[in-house]
PDB file of C-alpha atoms in Angstrom:
ATOM      1  CA  MET A   1      94.038  84.607 109.918  1.00 46.00           C
ATOM      2  CA  LYS A   2      91.151  86.230 108.141  1.00 54.00           C
ATOM      3  CA  ASN A   3      91.157  86.783 104.417  1.00 60.00           C
ATOM      4  CA  SER A   4      91.906  90.357 103.803  1.00 73.00           C
ATOM      5  CA  LYS A   5      90.810  92.326 100.615  1.00 90.00           C
ATOM      6  CA  LEU A   6      94.268  94.080 101.000  1.00 94.00           C
ATOM      7  CA  SER A   7      96.594  92.844  98.616  1.00 96.00           C
ATOM      8  CA  LEU A   8     100.036  92.451 100.804  1.00 96.00           C
ATOM      9  CA  GLN A   9     101.701  95.603  99.035  1.00 97.00           C
ATOM     10  CA  GLU A  10      98.307  97.593  99.831  1.00 97.00           C
ATOM     11  CA  VAL A  11      98.735  96.590 103.374  1.00 98.00           C
ATOM     12  CA  TRP A  12     102.315  97.510 103.804  1.00 98.00           C
ATOM     13  CA  GLN A  13     101.732 100.731 101.964  1.00 98.00           C
ATOM     14  CA  LEU A  14      98.579 101.477 104.020  1.00 98.00           C
ATOM     15  CA  GLY A  15     100.693 100.396 107.105  1.00 98.00           C
ATOM     16  CA  CYS A  16     104.387 102.456 105.955  1.00 98.00           C
ATOM     17  CA  GLN A  17     101.646 105.774 105.790  1.00 97.00           C
ATOM     18  CA  GLY A  18     100.316 105.163 109.114  1.00 97.00           C
ATOM     19  CA  GLU A  19      96.825 104.044 107.859  1.00 97.00           C
ATOM     20  CA  LYS A  20      94.349 102.334 110.150  1.00 96.00           C
ATOM     21  CA  LEU A  21      94.279  98.658 109.029  1.00 97.00           C
ATOM     22  CA  THR A  22      92.407  96.010 110.604  1.00 97.00           C
ATOM     23  CA  VAL A  23      93.421  93.928 112.853  1.00 96.00           C
ATOM     24  CA  ASP A  24      94.619  91.190 110.688  1.00 96.00           C
ATOM     25  CA  ASP A  25      96.016  93.176 108.205  1.00 97.00           C
ATOM     26  CA  GLN A  26      97.960  95.146 111.434  1.00 97.00           C
ATOM     27  CA  LYS A  27      99.445  91.928 112.197  1.00 97.00           C
ATOM     28  CA  ARG A  28     100.703  90.961 108.614  1.00 97.00           C
ATOM     29  CA  PHE A  29     102.196  94.671 108.260  1.00 98.00           C
ATOM     30  CA  ALA A  30     103.744  94.021 111.521  1.00 97.00           C
ATOM     31  CA  THR A  31     105.461  91.140 110.109  1.00 97.00           C
ATOM     32  CA  MET A  32     106.408  92.342 107.156  1.00 98.00           C
ATOM     33  CA  ALA A  33     108.133  95.091 108.925  1.00 98.00           C
ATOM     34  CA  ARG A  34     110.049  92.864 111.149  1.00 97.00           C
ATOM     35  CA  SER A  35     111.008  91.076 107.761  1.00 97.00           C
ATOM     36  CA  ARG A  36     112.256  94.813 106.430  1.00 97.00           C
ATOM     37  CA  PHE A  37     113.957  95.152 109.827  1.00 97.00           C
ATOM     38  CA  HIS A  38     116.134  91.834 110.016  1.00 96.00           C
ATOM     39  CA  THR A  39     117.155  92.566 105.895  1.00 96.00           C
ATOM     40  CA  PHE A  40     118.946  95.733 107.528  1.00 96.00           C
ATOM     41  CA  GLN A  41     120.343  93.872 110.472  1.00 95.00           C
ATOM     42  CA  MET A  42     121.969  91.305 107.955  1.00 95.00           C
ATOM     43  CA  GLY A  43     123.036  94.119 105.881  1.00 95.00           C
ATOM     44  CA  MET A  44     124.737  95.591 108.696  1.00 94.00           C
ATOM     45  CA  THR A  45     126.232  92.301 110.231  1.00 93.00           C
ATOM     46  CA  HIS A  46     127.243  91.961 106.387  1.00 93.00           C
ATOM     47  CA  ALA A  47     128.933  95.406 105.938  1.00 91.00           C
ATOM     48  CA  GLN A  48     130.721  95.049 109.555  1.00 89.00           C
ATOM     49  CA  GLU A  49     132.442  92.038 108.545  1.00 90.00           C
ATOM     50  CA  GLN A  50     133.443  93.038 105.035  1.00 89.00           C
ATOM     51  CA  ILE A  51     134.803  95.970 107.208  1.00 89.00           C
ATOM     52  CA  ASN A  52     133.156  98.620 105.096  1.00 85.00           C
ATOM     53  CA  THR A  53     132.432 101.558 106.737  1.00 89.00           C
ATOM     54  CA  ASP A  54     130.937 103.359 103.582  1.00 91.00           C
ATOM     55  CA  GLN A  55     128.075 100.739 103.192  1.00 92.00           C
ATOM     56  CA  THR A  56     127.159 100.931 107.321  1.00 92.00           C
ATOM     57  CA  GLN A  57     126.992 104.042 106.840  1.00 94.00           C
ATOM     58  CA  SER A  58     124.584 104.116 103.989  1.00 95.00           C
ATOM     59  CA  LEU A  59     122.495 101.300 105.242  1.00 96.00           C
ATOM     60  CA  VAL A  60     121.740 103.809 108.352  1.00 96.00           C
ATOM     61  CA  ALA A  61     120.975 106.574 106.058  1.00 96.00           C
ATOM     62  CA  GLY A  62     119.004 104.838 104.372  1.00 97.00           C
ATOM     63  CA  LEU A  63     116.547 103.173 106.685  1.00 97.00           C
ATOM     64  CA  ALA A  64     116.431 106.351 108.717  1.00 97.00           C
ATOM     65  CA  VAL A  65     115.025 108.197 105.526  1.00 97.00           C
ATOM     66  CA  GLU A  66     112.569 105.384 104.550  1.00 97.00           C
ATOM     67  CA  LEU A  67     111.177 105.990 108.916  1.00 97.00           C
ATOM     68  CA  LYS A  68     111.400 109.532 108.653  1.00 97.00           C
ATOM     69  CA  ASP A  69     109.246 109.549 105.033  1.00 97.00           C
ATOM     70  CA  ASN A  70     107.005 106.595 106.671  1.00 97.00           C
ATOM     71  CA  PRO A  71     105.270 107.417 109.699  1.00 97.00           C
ATOM     72  CA  GLY A  72     103.398 104.116 110.316  1.00 97.00           C
ATOM     73  CA  LEU A  73     107.059 102.131 109.114  1.00 98.00           C
ATOM     74  CA  LYS A  74     108.532 104.535 112.154  1.00 97.00           C
ATOM     75  CA  VAL A  75     106.399 103.174 114.896  1.00 97.00           C
ATOM     76  CA  MET A  76     106.916  99.961 114.078  1.00 97.00           C
ATOM     77  CA  TRP A  77     110.712 100.839 114.528  1.00 97.00           C
ATOM     78  CA  GLU A  78     110.185 102.616 118.129  1.00 95.00           C
ATOM     79  CA  ARG A  79     108.580  99.184 118.994  1.00 95.00           C
ATOM     80  CA  MET A  80     110.790  96.551 118.053  1.00 95.00           C
ATOM     81  CA  SER A  81     113.725  95.542 120.032  1.00 94.00           C
ATOM     82  CA  ILE A  82     115.862  96.466 116.985  1.00 93.00           C
ATOM     83  CA  SER A  83     115.850  99.862 117.591  1.00 95.00           C
ATOM     84  CA  GLU A  84     117.749  99.037 120.891  1.00 95.00           C
ATOM     85  CA  SER A  85     120.660  97.700 119.200  1.00 94.00           C
ATOM     86  CA  ASP A  86     124.037  99.056 118.440  1.00 92.00           C
ATOM     87  CA  PHE A  87     122.079  99.294 115.110  1.00 93.00           C
ATOM     88  CA  GLY A  88     119.139 100.576 115.959  1.00 95.00           C
ATOM     89  CA  GLN A  89     120.532 103.488 117.956  1.00 96.00           C
ATOM     90  CA  GLN A  90     123.062 104.737 115.102  1.00 95.00           C
ATOM     91  CA  VAL A  91     119.573 104.838 112.901  1.00 97.00           C
ATOM     92  CA  THR A  92     117.422 106.773 115.612  1.00 95.00           C
ATOM     93  CA  VAL A  93     120.514 109.144 116.095  1.00 95.00           C
ATOM     94  CA  GLN A  94     120.885 109.553 112.400  1.00 96.00           C
ATOM     95  CA  LEU A  95     116.596 109.563 112.497  1.00 96.00           C
ATOM     96  CA  GLU A  96     116.829 112.733 114.868  1.00 95.00           C
ATOM     97  CA  ARG A  97     119.580 114.522 112.816  1.00 94.00           C
ATOM     98  CA  ILE A  98     117.494 114.618 109.773  1.00 94.00           C
ATOM     99  CA  GLU A  99     114.048 115.777 111.189  1.00 91.00           C
ATOM    100  CA  GLN A 100     115.422 118.396 112.941  1.00 88.00           C
ATOM    101  CA  PRO A 101     114.200 121.067 111.293  1.00 73.00           C
ATOM    102  CA  VAL A 102     116.710 123.560 109.234  1.00 67.00           C
ATOM    103  CA  ILE A 103     117.135 127.078 110.959  1.00 72.00           C
ATOM    104  CA  HIS A 104     118.308 129.926 108.046  1.00 65.00           C
TER     105      HIS A 104
END
């Protein structure tokens, strides 16, 4: 992988915003996104083992908001198989709920 002029933090921020990245930086972003989603999955597994529905709901809601606020991260989410898992489907449903416009 070529040396990037961007720090990991810059790659993460730009990638989450959906900004164009070099091929190498896009790979770096994908790796970080995969790690973020794996951390989510581990948290969900732990919460389920502890039978902590408040924690599972909080994790799902938190990731849904994170995806809503970060279009580049949302794209990565949609590309990865975790989005199709039971946990992922819960996040997707929550994301759809919060993305729907409020009608007054």
